[in-house]
Short mmCIF file of C-alpha atoms in Angstrom, two decimals:
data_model
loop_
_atom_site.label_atom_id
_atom_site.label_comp_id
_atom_site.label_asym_id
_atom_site.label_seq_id
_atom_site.Cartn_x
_atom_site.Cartn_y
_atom_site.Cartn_z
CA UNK A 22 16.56 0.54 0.49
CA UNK A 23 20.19 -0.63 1.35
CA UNK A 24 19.86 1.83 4.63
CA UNK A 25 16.23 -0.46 5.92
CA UNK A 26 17.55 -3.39 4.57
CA UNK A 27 20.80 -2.88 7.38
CA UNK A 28 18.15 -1.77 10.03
CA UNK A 29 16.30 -4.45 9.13
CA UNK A 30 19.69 -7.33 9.58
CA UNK A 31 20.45 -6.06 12.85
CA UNK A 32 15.97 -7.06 13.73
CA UNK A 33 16.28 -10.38 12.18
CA UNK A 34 19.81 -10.99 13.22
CA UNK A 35 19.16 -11.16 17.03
CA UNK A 36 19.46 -14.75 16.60
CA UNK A 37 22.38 -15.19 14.86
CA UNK A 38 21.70 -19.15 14.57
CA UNK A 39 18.54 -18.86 12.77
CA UNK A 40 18.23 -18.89 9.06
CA UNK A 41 16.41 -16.20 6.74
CA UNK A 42 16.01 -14.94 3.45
CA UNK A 43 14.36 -11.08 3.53
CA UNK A 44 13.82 -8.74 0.90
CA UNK A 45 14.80 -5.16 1.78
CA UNK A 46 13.83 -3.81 -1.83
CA UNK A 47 10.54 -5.65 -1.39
CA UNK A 48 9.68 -4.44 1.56
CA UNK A 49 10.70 -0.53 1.17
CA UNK A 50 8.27 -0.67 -2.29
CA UNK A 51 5.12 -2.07 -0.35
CA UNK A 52 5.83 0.57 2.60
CA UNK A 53 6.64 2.82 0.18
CA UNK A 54 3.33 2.61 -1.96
CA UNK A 55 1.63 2.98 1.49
CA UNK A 56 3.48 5.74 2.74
CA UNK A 57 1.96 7.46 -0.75
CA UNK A 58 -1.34 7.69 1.15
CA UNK A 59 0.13 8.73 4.71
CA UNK A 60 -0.36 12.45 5.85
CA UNK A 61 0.67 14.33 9.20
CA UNK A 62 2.61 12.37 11.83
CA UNK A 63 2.19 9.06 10.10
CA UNK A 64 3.73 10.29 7.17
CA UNK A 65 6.64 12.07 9.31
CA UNK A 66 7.39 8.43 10.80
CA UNK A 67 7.32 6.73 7.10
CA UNK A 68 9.74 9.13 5.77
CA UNK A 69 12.17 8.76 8.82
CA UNK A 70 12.05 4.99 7.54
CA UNK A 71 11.86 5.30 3.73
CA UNK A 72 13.19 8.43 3.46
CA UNK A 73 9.74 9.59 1.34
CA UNK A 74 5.97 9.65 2.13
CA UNK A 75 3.19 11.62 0.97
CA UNK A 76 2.66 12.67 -2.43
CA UNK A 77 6.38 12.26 -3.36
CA UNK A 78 6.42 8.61 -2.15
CA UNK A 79 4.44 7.76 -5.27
CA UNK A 80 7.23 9.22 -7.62
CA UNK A 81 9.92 7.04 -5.94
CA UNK A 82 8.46 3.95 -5.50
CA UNK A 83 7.15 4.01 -9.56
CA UNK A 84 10.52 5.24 -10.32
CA UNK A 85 12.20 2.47 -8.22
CA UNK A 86 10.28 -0.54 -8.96
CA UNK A 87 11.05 0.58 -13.10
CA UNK A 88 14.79 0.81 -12.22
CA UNK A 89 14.35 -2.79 -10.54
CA UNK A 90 12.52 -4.29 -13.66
CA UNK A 91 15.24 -2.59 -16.03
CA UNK A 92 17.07 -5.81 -14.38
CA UNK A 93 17.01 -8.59 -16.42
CA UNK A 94 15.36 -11.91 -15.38
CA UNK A 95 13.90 -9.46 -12.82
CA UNK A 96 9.63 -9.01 -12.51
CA UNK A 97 8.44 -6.35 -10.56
CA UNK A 98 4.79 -5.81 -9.53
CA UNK A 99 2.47 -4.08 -6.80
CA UNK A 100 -1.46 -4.36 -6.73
CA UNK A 101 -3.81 -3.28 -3.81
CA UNK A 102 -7.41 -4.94 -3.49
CA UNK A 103 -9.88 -2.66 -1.15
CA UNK A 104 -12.92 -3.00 0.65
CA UNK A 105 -13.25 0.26 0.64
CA UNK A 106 -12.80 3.67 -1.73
CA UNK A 107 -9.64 4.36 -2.88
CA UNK A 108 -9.13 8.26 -3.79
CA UNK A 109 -8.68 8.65 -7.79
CA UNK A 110 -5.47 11.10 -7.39
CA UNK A 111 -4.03 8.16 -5.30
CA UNK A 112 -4.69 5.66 -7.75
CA UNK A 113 -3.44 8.27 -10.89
CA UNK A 114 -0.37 8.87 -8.86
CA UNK A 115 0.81 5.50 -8.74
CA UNK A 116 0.32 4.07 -12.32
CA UNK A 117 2.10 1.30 -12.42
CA UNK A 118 -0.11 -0.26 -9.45
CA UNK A 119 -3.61 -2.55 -9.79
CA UNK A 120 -6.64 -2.07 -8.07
CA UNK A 121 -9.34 -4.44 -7.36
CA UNK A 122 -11.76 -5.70 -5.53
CA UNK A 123 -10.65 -7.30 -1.97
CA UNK A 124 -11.24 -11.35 -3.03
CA UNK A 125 -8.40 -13.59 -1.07
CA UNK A 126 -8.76 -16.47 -3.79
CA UNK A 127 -8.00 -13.73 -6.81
CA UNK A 128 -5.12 -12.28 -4.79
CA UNK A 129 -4.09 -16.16 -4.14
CA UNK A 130 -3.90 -16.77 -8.15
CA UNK A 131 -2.03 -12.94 -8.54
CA UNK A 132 0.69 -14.30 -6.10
CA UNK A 133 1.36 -17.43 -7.68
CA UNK A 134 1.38 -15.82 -11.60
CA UNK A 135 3.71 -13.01 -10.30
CA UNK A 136 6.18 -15.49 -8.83
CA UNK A 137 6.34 -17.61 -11.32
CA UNK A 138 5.08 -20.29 -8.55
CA UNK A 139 7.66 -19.73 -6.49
CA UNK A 140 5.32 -18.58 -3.80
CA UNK A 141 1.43 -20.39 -4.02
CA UNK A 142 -0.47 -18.10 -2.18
CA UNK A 143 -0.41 -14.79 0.14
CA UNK A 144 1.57 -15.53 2.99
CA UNK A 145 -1.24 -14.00 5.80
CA UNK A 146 -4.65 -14.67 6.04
CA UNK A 147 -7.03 -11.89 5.40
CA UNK A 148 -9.77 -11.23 7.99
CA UNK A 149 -13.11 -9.57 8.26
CA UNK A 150 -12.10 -6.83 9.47
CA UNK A 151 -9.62 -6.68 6.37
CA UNK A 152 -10.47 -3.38 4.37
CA UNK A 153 -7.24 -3.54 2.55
CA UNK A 154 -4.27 -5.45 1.22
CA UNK A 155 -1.07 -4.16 -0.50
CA UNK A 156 0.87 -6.62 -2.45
CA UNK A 157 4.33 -6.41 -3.73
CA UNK A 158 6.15 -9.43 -5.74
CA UNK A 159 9.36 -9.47 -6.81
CA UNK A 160 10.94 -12.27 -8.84
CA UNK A 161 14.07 -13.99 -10.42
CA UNK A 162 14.61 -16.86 -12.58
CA UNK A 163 18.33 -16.54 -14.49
CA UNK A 164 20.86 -18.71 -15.50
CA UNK A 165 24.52 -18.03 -14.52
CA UNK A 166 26.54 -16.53 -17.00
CA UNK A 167 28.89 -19.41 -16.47
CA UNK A 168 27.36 -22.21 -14.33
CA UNK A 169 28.67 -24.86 -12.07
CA UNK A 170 29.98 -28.28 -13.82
CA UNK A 171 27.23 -30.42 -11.57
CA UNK A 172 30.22 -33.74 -11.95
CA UNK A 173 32.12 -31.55 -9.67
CA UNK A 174 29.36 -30.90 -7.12
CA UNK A 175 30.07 -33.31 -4.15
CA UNK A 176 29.55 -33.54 0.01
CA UNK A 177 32.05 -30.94 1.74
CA UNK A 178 32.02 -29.84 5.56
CA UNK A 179 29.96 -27.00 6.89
CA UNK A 180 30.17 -26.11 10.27
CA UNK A 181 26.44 -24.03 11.15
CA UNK A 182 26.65 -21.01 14.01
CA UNK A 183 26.54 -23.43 16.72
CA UNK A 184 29.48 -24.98 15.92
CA UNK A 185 28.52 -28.31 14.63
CA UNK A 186 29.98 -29.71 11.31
CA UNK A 187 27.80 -31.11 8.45
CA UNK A 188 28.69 -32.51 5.24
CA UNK A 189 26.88 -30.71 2.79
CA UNK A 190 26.51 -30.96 -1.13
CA UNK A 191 29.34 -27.69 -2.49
CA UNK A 192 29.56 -26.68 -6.00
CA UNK A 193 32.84 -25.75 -7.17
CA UNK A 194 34.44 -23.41 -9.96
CA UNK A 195 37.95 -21.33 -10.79
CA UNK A 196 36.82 -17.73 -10.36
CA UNK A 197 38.82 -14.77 -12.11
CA UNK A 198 40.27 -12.09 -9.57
CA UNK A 199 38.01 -9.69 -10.66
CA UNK A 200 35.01 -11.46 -9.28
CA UNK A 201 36.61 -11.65 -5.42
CA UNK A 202 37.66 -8.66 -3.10
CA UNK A 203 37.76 -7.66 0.49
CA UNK A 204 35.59 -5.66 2.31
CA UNK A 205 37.07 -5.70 6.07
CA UNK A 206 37.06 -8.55 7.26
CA UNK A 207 35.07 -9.74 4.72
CA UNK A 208 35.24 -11.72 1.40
CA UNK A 209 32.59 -11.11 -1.20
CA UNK A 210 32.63 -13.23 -4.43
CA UNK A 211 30.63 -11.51 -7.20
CA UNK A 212 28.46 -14.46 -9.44
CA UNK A 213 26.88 -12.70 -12.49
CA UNK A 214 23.47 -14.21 -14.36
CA UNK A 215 23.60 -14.46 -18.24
CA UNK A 216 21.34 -11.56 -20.19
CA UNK A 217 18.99 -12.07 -22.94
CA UNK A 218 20.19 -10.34 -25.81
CA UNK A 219 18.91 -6.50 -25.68
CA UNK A 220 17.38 -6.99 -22.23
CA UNK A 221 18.88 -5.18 -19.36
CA UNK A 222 21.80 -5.40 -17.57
CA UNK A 223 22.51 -9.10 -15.65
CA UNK A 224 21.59 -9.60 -11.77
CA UNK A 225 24.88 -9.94 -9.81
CA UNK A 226 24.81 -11.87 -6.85
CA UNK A 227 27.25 -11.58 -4.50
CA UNK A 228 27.77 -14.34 -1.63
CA UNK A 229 29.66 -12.54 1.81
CA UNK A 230 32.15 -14.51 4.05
CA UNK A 231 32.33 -12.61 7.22
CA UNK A 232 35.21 -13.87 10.12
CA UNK A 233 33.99 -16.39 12.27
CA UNK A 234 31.85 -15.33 14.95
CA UNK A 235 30.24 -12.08 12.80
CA UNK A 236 26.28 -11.89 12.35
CA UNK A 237 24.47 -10.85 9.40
CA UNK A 238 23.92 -6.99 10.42
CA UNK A 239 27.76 -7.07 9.84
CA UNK A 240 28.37 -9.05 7.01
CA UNK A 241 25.63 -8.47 4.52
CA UNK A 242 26.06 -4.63 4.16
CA UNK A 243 29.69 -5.69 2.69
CA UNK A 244 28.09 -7.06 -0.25
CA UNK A 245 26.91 -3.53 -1.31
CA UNK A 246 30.18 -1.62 -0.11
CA UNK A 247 31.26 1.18 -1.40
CA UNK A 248 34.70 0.76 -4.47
CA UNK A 249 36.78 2.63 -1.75
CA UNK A 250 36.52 0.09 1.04
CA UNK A 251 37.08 -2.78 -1.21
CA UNK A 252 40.06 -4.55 -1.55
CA UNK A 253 41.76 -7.49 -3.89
CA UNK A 254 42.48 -10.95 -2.44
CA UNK A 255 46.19 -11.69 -2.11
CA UNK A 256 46.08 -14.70 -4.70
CA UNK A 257 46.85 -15.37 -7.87
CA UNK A 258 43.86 -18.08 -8.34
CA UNK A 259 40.69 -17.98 -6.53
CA UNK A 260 38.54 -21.73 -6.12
CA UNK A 261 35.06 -21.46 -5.22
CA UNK A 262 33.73 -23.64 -3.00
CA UNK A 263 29.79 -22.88 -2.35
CA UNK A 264 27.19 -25.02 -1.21
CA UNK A 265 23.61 -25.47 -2.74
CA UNK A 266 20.90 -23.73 -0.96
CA UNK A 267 17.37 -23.24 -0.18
CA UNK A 268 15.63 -21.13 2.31
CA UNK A 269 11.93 -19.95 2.96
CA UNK A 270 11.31 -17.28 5.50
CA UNK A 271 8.21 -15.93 6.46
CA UNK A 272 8.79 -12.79 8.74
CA UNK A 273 5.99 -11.02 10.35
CA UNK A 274 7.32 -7.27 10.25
CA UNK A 275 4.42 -5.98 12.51
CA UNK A 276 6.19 -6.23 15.40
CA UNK A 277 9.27 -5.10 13.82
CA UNK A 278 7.35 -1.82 12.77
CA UNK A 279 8.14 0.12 16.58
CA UNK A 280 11.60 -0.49 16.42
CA UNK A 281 11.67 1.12 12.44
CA UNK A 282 10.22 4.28 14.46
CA UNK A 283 6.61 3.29 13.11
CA UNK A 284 4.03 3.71 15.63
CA UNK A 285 1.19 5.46 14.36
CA UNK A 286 0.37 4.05 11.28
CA UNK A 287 -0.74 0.87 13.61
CA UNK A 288 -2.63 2.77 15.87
CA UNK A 289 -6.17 4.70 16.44
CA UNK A 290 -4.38 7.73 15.48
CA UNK A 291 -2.97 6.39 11.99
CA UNK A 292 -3.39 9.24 8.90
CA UNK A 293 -3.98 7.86 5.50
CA UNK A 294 -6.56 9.99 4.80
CA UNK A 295 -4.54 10.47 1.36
CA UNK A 296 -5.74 6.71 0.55
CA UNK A 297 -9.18 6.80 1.38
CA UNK A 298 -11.63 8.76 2.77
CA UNK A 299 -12.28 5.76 5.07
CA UNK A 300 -9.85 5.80 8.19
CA UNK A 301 -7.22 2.96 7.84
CA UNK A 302 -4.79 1.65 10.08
CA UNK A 303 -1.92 -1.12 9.40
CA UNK A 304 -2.79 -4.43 10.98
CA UNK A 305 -0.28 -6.68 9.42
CA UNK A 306 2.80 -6.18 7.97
CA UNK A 307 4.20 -9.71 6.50
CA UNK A 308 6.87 -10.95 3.80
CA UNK A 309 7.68 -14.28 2.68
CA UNK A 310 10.85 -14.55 0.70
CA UNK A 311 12.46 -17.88 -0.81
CA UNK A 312 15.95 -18.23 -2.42
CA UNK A 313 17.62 -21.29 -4.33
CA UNK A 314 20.93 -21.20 -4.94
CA UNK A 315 21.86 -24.23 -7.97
CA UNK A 316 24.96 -25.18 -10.35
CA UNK A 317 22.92 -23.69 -13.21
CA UNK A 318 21.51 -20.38 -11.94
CA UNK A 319 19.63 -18.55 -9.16
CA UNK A 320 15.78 -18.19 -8.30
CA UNK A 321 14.56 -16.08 -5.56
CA UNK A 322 10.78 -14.52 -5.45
CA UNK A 323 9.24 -12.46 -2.34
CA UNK A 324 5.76 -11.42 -1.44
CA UNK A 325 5.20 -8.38 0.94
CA UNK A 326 1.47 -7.73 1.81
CA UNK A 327 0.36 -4.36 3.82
CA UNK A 328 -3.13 -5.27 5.51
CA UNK A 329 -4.93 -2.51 6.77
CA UNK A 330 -7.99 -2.41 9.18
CA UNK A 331 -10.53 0.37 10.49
CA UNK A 332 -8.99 3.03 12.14
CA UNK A 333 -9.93 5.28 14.68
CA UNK A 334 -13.07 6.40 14.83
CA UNK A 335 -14.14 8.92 11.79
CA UNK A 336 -13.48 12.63 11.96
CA UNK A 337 -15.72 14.81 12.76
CA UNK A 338 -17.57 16.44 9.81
CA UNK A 339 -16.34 19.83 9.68
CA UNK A 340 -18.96 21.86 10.75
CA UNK A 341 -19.74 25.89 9.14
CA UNK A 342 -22.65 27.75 10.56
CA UNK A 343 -23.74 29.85 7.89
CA UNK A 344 -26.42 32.32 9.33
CA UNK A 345 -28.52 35.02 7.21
CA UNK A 346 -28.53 37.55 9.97
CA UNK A 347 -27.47 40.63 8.27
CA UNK A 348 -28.66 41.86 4.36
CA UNK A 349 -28.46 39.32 1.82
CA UNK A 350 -29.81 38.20 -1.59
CA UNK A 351 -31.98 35.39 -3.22
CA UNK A 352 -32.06 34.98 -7.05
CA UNK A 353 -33.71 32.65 -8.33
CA UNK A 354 -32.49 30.92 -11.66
CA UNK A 355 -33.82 29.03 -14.55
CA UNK A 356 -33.47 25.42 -14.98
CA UNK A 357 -30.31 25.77 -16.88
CA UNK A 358 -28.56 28.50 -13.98
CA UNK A 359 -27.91 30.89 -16.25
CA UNK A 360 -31.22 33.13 -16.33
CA UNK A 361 -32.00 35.35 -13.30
CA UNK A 362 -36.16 34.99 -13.04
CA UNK A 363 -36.21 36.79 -9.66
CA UNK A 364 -33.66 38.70 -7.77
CA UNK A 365 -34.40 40.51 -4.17
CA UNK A 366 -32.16 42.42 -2.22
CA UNK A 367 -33.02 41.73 2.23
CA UNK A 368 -31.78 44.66 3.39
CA UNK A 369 -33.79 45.66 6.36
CA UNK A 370 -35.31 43.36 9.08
CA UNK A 371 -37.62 40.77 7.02
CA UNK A 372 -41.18 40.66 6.72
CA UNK A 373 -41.90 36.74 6.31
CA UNK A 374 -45.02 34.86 7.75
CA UNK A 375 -44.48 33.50 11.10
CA UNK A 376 -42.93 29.64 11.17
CA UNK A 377 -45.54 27.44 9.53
CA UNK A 378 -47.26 25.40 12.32
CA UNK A 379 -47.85 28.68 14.98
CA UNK A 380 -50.76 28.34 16.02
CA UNK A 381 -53.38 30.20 13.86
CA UNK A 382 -50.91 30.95 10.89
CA UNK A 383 -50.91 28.37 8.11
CA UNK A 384 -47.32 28.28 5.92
CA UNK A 385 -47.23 29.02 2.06
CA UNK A 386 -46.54 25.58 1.13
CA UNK A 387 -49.45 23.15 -0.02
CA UNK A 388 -49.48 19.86 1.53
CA UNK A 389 -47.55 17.02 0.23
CA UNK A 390 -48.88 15.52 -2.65
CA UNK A 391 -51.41 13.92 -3.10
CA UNK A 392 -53.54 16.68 -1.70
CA UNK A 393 -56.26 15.70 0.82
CA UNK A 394 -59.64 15.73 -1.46
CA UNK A 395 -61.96 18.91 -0.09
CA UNK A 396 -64.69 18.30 1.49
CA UNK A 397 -68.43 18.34 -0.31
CA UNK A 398 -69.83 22.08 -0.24
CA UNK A 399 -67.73 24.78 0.67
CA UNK A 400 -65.22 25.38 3.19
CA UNK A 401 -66.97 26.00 6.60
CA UNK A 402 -66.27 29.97 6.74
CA UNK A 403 -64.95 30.45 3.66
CA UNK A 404 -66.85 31.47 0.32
CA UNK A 405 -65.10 31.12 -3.34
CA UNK A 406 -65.24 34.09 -5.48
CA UNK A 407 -67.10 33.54 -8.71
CA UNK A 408 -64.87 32.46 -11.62
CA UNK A 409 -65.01 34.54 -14.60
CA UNK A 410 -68.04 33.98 -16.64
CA UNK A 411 -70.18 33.50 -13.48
CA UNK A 412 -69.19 30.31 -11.98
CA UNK A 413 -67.65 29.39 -9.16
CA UNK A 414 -65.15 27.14 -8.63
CA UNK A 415 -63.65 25.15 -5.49
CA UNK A 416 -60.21 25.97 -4.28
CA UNK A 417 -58.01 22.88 -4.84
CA UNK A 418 -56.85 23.38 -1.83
CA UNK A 419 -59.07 24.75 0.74
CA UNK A 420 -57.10 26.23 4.40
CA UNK A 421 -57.69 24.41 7.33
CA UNK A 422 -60.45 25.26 9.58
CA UNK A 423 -59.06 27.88 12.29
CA UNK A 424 -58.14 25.42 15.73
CA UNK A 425 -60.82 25.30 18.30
CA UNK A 426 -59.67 26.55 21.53
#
């Protein structure tokens, strides 16, 4: 995750002016749960980005998204809704994950519960030619473990990327040493969210001052730097200074999806045939994200929807010709299969009646039902031999009069 989520900085980072909020972890899950149904070269191309695909992307992404709810404060869920059938073993191997019905006003209401309202509604609209739609939400409501006195919250100077200065509302608090360090160039301060007693461990969020001039490709990996390359600030007391915030992003990650090395699981060629036995190709990639940033604790939510569309054209059936043309047997069975009534061994060239319908031959199969009433009298040519006891009785169903030529 950290590795897309730093492929995925440098993407969004091209303008280094612009504002965003992303969710790496949020995105690797719903690419992740779709990589579980990816075979041949589309699954080669999700595992160069993920780093798993196939049948063991199922595994990791259930293992992952339990190791993300362990988090307290932290919900964690993944539904797909289908036009289309879904294969049982894909559906087994990923148990943790809903399946429905494709209805945009039901996935709508499953956004909105699963954010806690922090996002209303699915963040792309689905189409016609929508056969399927991946969701992933991830959410966070906590409280900081020791929050910002809001009396001490006033207007400070920001200056943005351009260069211009704003006075902003800042938050302020004494920080112990232990929750500041170096990376580089870089200062990360550490913030951690109270726990619920016997929950899971806290949420830490960790805010990343790069030098002046540095994007977010090079800053934002710091926050997840390894012990080694971090260092302690040379200070005795550390004063935070940290503005309020809010941001909303919605990124369309489609056209994001070449540069990840993704190019066939958009196209005619795309392999999820591990999914459905209907071809599928991705048609939308999209995530909205939203973060607020307050003197009494953090909430951030994202939705990341997968849309997926006809692929190419179906494969053709396989095809075996299976030809009699050398000795071979016929048993014939009772109703239940277990009882042989007739068994014959073919073993030279066959002695069958010529094709029903050759001229002058008639086949051995009666007509369809209902049979054709016969005529009054008998048969033209034909006489019925007398039944026992001296009558005689008319075939039910009499042959057809020879063709006139």
């Amino acid at each position: 995750m950290r590795e897309l989520g730093e492929r995925w900085f440098r993407l969004l980072g091209d303008g280094e002016d612009e504002d965003f909020v992303c969710s790496p972890a949020g995105l690797w899950l719903a690419l992740g749960a779709v990589a579980a149904g990816a075979r041949g070269g589309t699954a080669a191309e999700l595992r160069a980005l993920l780093g798993v695909s196939g049948e063991e992307a199922a595994g990791a992404v259930t293992g992952a998204a339990r190791a993300i709810a362990g988090t307290d404060a932290v919900a964690v869920a993944t539904r797909v809704w289908s036009r289309v059938p879904v294969y049982r073993a894909y559906r087994e191997a990923l148990p943790d994950v809903g399946f429905g019905q494709l209805d945009p006003d039901e996935i709508d209401a499953w956004v909105k519960e699963a954010t806690g309202g922090q996002i209303e509604k699915l963040p792309v609209t689905i189409q016609d030619d929508t056969l399927l739609a991946l969701v992933n939400a991830l959410a966070l409501k906590a409280r900081w473990g020791t929050p910002f006195a809001s009396h001490l919250t006033r207007l400070a100077p920001f200056t943005d990327a351009a260069g211009t200065v704003h006075q902003v509302p800042t938050m302020h608090r004494q920080l112990s040493r232990s929750e500041a360090w170096t990376v580089g160039t870089a200062t990360v301060v550490e913030l951690c969210c109270a726990a619920e007693p016997g929950s899971g461990a806290p949420a830490r969020v960790r805010f990343v001052l790069g030098a002046p001039g540095a994007g977010p490709a090079e800053v934002l990996p710091a926050a997840w730097a390894p012990l080694h390359a971090c260092g302690p600030l040379d200070a005795d007391v550390v004063s935070l200074a940290l503005p309020r915030l809010e941001l909303r992003t919605t990124v369309d990650v489609t056209p994001q999806l070449p540069a990840f090395g993704v190019l066939r699981a958009t196209s005619p060629d795309a392999d999820f045939s591990g999914l459905s036995p209907e071809p599928l190709a991705i048609s939308k990639v999209v995530q909205e994200t939203v973060i607020k940033v307050a003197e009494l604790g953090v909430e951030a939510a994202a939705v990341t929807v997968v849309l997926a569309r006809p692929g190419g054209a179906p494969r053709p059936q396989r095809t075996v010709r299976l030809a009699f043309d050398r000795p071979f047997g016929v048993v014939v069975l009772d109703g239940s299969g277990e009882v042989p009534l007739f068994a014959a061994w073919q073993a030279n060239a066959p002695a069958g009646e010529p094709i029903p319908g050759t001229a002058g031959q008639q086949g051995l199969l009666p007509p369809p039902w209902p049979p054709v009433p016969p005529p009054p009298g008998p048969a033209r040519g034909f006489s019925p031999a007398p039944a026992p006891g001296g009558t005689r009785r008319s075939p039910s169903h009499p042959p057809s009069a020879p063709p006139s030529h």
